[in-house]
Coordinates of C-alpha atoms and ligand atoms in Angstrom, one line a residue:
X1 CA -18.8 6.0 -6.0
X2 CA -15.2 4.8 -5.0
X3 CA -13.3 7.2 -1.9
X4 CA -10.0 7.7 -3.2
X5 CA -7.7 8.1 -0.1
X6 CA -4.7 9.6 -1.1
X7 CA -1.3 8.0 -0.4
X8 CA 1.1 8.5 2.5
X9 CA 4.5 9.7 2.0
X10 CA 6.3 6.9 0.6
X11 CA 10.2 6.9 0.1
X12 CA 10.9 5.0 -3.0
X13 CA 14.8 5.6 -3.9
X14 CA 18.7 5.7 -2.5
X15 CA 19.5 4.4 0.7
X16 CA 17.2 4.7 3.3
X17 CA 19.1 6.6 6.0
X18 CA 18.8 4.4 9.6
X19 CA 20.1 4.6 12.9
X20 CA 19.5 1.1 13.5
X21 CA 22.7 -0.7 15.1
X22 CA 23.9 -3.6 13.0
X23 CA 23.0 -7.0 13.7
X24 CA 19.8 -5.8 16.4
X25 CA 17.0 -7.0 13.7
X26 CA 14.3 -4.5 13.5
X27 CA 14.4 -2.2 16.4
X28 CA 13.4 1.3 16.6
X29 CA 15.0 4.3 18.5
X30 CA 12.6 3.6 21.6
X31 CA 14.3 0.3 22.4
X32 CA 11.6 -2.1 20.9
X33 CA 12.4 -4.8 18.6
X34 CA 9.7 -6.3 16.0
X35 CA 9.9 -9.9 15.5
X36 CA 5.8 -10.0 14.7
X37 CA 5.4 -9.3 10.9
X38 CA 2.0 -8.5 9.5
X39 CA 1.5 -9.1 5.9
X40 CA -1.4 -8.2 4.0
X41 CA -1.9 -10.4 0.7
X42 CA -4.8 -7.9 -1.3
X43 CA -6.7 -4.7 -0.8
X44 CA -9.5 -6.0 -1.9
X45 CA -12.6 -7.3 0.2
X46 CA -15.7 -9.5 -0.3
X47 CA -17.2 -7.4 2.8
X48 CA -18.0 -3.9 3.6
X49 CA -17.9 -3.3 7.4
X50 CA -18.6 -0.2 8.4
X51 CA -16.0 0.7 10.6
X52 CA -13.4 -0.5 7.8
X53 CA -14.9 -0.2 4.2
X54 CA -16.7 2.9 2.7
X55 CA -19.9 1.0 1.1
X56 CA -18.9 1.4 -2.7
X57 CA -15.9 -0.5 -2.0
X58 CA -12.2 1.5 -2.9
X59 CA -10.0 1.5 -6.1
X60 CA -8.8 -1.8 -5.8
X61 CA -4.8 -2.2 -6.8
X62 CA -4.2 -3.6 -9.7
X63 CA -3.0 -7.1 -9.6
X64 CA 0.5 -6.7 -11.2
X65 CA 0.9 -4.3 -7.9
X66 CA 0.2 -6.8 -5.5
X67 CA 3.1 -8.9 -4.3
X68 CA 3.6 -13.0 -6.1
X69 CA 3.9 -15.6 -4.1
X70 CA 7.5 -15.7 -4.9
X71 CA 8.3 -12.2 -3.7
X72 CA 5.8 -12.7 -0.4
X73 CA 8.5 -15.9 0.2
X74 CA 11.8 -13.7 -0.5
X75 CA 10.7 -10.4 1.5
X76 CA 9.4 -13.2 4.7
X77 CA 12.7 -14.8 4.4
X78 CA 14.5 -12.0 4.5
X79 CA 12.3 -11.3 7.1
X80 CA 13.2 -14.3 9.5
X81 CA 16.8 -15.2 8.1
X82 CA 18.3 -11.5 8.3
X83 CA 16.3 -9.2 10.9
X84 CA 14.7 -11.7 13.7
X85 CA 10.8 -11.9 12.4
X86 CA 9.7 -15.4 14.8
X87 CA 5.8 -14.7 13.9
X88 CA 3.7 -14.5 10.6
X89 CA 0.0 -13.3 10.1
X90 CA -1.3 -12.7 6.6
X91 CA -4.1 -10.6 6.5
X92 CA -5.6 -8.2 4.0
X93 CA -8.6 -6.7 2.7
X94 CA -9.6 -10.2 2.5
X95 CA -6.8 -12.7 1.8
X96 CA -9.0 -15.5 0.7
X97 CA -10.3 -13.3 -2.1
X98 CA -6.7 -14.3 -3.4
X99 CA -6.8 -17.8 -5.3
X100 CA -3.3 -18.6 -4.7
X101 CA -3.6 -17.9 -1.1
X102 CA -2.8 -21.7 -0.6
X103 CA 0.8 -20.8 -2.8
X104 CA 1.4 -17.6 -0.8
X105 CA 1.5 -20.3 2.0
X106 CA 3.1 -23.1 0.7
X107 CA 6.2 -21.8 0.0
X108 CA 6.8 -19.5 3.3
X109 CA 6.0 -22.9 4.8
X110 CA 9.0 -24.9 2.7
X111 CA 11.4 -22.0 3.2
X112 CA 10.4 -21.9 6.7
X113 CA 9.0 -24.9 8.2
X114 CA 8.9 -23.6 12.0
X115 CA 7.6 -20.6 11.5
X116 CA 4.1 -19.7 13.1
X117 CA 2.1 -18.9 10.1
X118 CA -2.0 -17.6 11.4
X119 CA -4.3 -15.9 9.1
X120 CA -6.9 -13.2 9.8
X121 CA -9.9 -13.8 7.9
X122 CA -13.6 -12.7 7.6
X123 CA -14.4 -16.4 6.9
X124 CA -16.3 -16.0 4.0
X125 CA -15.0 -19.6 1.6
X126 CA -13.4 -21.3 4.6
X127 CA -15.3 -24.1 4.4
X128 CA -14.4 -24.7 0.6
X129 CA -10.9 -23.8 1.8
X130 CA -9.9 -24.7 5.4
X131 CA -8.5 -28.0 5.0
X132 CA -6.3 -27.0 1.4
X133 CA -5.0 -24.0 3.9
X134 CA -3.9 -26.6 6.8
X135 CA -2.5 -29.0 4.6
X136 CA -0.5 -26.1 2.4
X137 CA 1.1 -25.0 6.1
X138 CA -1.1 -22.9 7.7
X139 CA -1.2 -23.3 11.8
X140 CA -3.9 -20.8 13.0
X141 CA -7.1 -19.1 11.9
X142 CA -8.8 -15.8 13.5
X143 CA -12.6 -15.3 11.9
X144 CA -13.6 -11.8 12.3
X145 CA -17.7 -12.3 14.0
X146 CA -19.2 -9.3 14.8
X147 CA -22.8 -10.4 15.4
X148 CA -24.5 -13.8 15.7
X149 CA -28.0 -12.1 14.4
X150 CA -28.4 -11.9 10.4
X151 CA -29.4 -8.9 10.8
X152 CA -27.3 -6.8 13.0
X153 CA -24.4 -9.0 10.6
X154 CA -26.0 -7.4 7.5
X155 CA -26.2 -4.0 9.3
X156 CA -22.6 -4.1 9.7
X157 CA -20.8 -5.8 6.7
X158 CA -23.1 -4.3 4.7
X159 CA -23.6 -8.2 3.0
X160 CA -25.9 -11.1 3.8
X161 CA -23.2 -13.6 4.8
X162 CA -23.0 -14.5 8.4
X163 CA -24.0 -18.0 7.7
X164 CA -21.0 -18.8 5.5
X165 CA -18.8 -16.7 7.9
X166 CA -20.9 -19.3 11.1
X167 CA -19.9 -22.5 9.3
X168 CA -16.1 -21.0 8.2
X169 CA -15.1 -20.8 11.9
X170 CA -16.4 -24.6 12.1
X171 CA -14.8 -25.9 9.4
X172 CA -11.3 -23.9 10.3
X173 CA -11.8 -26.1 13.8
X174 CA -12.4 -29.1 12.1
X175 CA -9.4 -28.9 9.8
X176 CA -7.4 -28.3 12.8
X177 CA -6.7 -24.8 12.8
X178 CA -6.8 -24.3 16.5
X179 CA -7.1 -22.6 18.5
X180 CA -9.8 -20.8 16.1
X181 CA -9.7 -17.4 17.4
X182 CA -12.9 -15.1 16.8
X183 CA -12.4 -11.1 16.4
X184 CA -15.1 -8.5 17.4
X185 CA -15.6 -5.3 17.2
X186 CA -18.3 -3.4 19.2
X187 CA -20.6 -0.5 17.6
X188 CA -22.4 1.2 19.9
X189 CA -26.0 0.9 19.6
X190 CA -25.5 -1.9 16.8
X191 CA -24.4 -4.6 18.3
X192 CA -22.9 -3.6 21.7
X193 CA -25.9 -5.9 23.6
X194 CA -24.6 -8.8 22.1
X195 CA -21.0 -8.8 24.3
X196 CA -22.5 -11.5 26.5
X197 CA -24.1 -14.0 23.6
X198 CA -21.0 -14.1 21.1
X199 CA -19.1 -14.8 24.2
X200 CA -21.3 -18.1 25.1
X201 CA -21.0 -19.0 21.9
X202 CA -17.8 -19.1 21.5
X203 CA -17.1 -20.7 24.9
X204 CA -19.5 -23.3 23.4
X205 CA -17.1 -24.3 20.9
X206 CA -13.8 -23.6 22.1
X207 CA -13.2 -20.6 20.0
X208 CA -10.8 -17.9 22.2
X209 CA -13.0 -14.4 21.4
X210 CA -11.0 -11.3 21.2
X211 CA -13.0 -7.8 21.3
X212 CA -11.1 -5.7 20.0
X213 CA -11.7 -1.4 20.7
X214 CA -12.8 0.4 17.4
X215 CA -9.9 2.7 16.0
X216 CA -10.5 5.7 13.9
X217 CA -9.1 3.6 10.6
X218 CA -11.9 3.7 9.1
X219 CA -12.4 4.6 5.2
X220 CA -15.6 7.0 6.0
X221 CA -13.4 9.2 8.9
X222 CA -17.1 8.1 10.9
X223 CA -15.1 7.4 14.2
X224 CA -15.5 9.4 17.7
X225 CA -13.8 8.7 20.8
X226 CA -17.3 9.8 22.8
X227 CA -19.2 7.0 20.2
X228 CA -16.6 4.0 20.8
X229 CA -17.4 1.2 23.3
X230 CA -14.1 1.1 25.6
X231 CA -12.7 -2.2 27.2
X232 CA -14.3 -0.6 30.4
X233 CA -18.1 -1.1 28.6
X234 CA -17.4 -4.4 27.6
X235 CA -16.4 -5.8 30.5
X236 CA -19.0 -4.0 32.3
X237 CA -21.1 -5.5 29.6
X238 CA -19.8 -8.9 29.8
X239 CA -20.6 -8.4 33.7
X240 CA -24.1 -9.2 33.2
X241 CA -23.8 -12.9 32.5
X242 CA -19.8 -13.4 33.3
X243 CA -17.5 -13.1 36.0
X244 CA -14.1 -11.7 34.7
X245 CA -10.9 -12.0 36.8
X246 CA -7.2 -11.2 34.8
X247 CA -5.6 -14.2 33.4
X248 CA -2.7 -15.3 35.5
X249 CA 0.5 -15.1 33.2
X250 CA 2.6 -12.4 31.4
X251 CA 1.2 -10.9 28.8
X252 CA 4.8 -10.3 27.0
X253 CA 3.7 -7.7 24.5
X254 CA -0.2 -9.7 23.1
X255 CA -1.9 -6.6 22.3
X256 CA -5.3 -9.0 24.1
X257 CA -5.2 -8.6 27.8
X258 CA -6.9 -12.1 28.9
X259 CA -9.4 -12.2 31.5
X260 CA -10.4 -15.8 32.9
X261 CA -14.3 -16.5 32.5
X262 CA -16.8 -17.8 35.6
X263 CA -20.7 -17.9 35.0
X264 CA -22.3 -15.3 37.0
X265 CA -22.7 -16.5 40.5
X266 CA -21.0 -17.5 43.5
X267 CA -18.5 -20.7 43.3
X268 CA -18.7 -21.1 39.7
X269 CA -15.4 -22.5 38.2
X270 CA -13.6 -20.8 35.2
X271 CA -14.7 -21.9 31.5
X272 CA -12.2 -20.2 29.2
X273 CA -11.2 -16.5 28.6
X274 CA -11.8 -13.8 26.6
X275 CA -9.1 -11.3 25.4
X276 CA -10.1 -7.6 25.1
X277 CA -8.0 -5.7 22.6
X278 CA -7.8 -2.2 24.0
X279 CA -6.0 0.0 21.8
X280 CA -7.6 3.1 21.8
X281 CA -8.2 3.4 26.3
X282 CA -4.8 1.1 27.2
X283 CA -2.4 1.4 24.8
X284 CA 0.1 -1.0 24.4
X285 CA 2.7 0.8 22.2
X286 CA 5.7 0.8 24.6
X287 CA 5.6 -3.2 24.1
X288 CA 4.9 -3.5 20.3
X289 CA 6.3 -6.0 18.5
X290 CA 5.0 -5.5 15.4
X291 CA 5.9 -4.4 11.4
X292 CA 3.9 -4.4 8.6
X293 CA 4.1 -4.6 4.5
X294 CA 1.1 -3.5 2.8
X295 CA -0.4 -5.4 -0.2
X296 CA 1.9 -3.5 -2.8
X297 CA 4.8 -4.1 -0.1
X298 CA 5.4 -1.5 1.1
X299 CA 6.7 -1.4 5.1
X300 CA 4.5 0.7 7.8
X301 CA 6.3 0.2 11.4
X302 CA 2.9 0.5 12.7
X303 CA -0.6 0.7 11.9
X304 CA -1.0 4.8 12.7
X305 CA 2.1 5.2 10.5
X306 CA 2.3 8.6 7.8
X307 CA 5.1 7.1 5.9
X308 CA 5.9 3.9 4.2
X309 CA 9.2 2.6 2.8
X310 CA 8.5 0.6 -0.8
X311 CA 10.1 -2.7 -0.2
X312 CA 8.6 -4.1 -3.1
X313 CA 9.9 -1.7 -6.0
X314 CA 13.4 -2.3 -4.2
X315 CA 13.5 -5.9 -5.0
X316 CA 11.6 -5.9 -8.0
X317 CA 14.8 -3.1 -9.1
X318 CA 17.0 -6.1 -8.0
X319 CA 17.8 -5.1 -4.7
X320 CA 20.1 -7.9 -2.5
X321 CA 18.7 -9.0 0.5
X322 CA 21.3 -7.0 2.4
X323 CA 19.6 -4.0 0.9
X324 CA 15.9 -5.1 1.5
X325 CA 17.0 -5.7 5.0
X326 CA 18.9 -2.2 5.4
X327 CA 15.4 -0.6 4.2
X328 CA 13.3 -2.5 6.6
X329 CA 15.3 -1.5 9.4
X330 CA 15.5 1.7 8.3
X331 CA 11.5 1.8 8.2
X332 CA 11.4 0.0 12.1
X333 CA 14.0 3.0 12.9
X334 CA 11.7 6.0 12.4
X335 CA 8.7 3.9 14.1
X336 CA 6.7 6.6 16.2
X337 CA 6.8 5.7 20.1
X338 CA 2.9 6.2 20.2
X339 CA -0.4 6.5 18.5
X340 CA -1.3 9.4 20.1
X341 CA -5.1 8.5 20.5
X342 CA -5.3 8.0 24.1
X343 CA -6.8 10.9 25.7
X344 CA -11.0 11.1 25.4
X345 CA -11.4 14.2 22.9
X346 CA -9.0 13.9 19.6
X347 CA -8.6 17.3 19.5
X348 CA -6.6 17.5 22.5
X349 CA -4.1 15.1 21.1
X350 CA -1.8 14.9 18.2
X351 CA -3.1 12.3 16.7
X352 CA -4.1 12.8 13.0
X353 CA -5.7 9.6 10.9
X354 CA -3.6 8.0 8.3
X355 CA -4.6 8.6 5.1
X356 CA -5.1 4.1 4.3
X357 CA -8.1 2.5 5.9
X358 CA -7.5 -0.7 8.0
X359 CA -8.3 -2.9 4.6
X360 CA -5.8 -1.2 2.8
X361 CA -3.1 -1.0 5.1
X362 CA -3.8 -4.8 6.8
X363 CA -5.3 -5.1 9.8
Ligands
LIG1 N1 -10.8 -9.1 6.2 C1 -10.2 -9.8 7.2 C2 -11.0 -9.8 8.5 O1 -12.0 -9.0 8.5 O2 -10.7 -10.5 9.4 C3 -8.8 -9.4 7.5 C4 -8.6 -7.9 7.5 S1 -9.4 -6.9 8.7 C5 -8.9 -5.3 8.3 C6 -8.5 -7.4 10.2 C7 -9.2 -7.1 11.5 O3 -9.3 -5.7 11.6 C8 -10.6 -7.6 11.6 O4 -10.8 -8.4 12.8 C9 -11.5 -6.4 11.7 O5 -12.6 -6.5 12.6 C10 -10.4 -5.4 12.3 N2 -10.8 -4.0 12.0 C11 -11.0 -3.4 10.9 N3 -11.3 -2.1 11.0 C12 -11.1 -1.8 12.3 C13 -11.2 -0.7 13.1 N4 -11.5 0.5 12.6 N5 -11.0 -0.8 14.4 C14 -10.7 -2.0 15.0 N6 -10.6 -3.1 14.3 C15 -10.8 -3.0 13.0
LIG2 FE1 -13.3 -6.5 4.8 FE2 -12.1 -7.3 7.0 FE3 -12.5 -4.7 6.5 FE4 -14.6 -6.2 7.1 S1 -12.9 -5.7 8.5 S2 -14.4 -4.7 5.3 S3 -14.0 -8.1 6.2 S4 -11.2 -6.0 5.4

């Protein structure tokens, strides 16, 4: 059985009305600018993780609705030319369900050839894939690991596949996609005792681990503050085996706050970090940097978002890039100043879920 999830207002025609002053890129009326673009590629995912997928999957969109390579190239370079972008991460659903994924990055990489390009990925066909990604462009990889047991990984993804997802990470290292960055997120009761062993293992192999707090985006509406392990739990449960002091430097707007790692015990000298991703306990939305196009390109100034601005149907109607950029700062305009989540016990908020899951929308 598919979940259909209903669509958020989207504005589709005449000119989006902004307050946006000219020439300031993509800032909103809070006084933050954007200059971090998420793009999701496809919908459509290989996996079904729990606190993302419903287990029969969703309707996937059609293919003639997702954006071509060519029109991913024109909406990034209008993008970085016109409104300020300095950062790209392609994400999905799964973007290497996409076979042209390699294209997608080829020509943002001609058009732009200094622009970061990283990919968020669940790892599954890296290792056929890793080194055609590196040499079409690509500079950085984050695998999303949740558990290191096949079991607990089955548990969660609802698929038998953590050893392709084990030897993607090592083959996105070895084509020199570094630093490989690994993604986790915590279930409680699942796979919460493993905090401590994913993070030897990545110190192991130079991987920088980021836990990241589980936000009610999922496709089942399963999530409860009272049931989600907070930053505070993982550290305390990273405590057991690892000291954790904050990581010297500014963090200028990462969503990760960076802790510096010791082995438990007195003296011990620091062996790496780990970056905890708090989203839902310590919200970073005051220094967000970040817009986002959908799959069928449409523009959500932030992941919580209840409306969307179709940037795709503009262009495809022939739309200049003036006009593509005058609707995407229109979009970054209306951008809420919060997600509203951060007070224990939702109903005392005003936070209501979006209608997309995090797979739709592009995590
Ligand atoms: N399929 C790819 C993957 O899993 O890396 C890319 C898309 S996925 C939506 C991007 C990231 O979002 C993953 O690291 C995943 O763990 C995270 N994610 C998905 N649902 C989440 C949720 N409800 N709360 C927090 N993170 C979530
Ligand atoms: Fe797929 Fe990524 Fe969502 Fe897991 S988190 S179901 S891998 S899109």
């Amino acid at each position: 059985m598919s979940v259909s999830l209903g669509l958020p207002r989207v504005r589709r025609a005449g000119p989006a009305p902004s307050g946006a002053p000219d020439g300031a890129g993509l800032m909103d009326r809070h006084g933050r600018r954007a200059t971090d673009l998420r793009l999701s590629v496809i919908d459509k995912c290989n996996l079904r993780c729990t606190y993302c997928m419903p287990a029969d999957g969703l309707p996937w969109l059609p293919a003639a609705q997702l954006m071509s390579p060519a029109e991913i190239t024109r909406i990034v370079g209008v993008g970085v030319e016109r409104l300020g972008i300095t950062e790209l991460r392609l994400t999905g659903g799964e973007p290497l369900v996409r076979p042209d994924l390699e294209q997608i990055i080829a020509g943002v990489r001609a058009a732009h050839p200094g622009l970061p390009i990283s990919l968020t990925t669940n790892g599954i066909g890296l290792t056929a894939r890793a080194g055609g990604l590196a040499a079409a462009g690509l500079d950085r990889i984050n695998v999303s690991l949740d558990s290191l047991d096949a079991q607990t990984f089955r548990t969660l993804a609802r698929r038998d596949r953590l050893g392709e997802v084990l030897a993607g990470a090592e083959a996105a290292a070895a084509a020199g996609l570094v630093p490989v960055k690994i993604n986790a997120v915590l279930m409680r009761g699942v796979n919460d005792h493993e905090a401590p062993h994913l993070l030897g293992w990545a110190l192991e192999r130079g991987f920088a681990l980021r836990f990241i707090e589980q936000m009610p985006l999922d496709a089942d509406h399963g999530w409860t503050r009272e049931e989600m392990v907070t930053a505070t739990e993982i550290r305390h449960r990273l405590s057991s085996a690892y000291q954790l002091t904050p990581h010297p430097g500014a963090r200028d707007g990462a969503p990760a706050q960076l802790w510096d790692v010791r082995p438990a015990g007195a003296g011990a000298a620091v062996v790496g970090t780990v970056g905890i991703i708090a989203s839902v306990t310590e919200p970073f939305c005051s220094e967000c940097k970040r817009t986002r196009i959908t799959a069928e390109g449409r523009i959500r100034s932030c992941l919580f978002s209840h409306q969307e601005e179709d940037l795709l149907e503009l262009l495809r109607a022939g739309a200049t890039d003036a006009e593509l950029a005058q609707r995407w700062q229109a979009a970054m305009w209306a951008k809420p100043a919060a997600h509203g989540m951060d007070h224990p016990g939702l109903d005392s908020t005003d936070y209501i879920q979006p209608q997309r899951s995090m797979s739709a929308i592009g995590g």
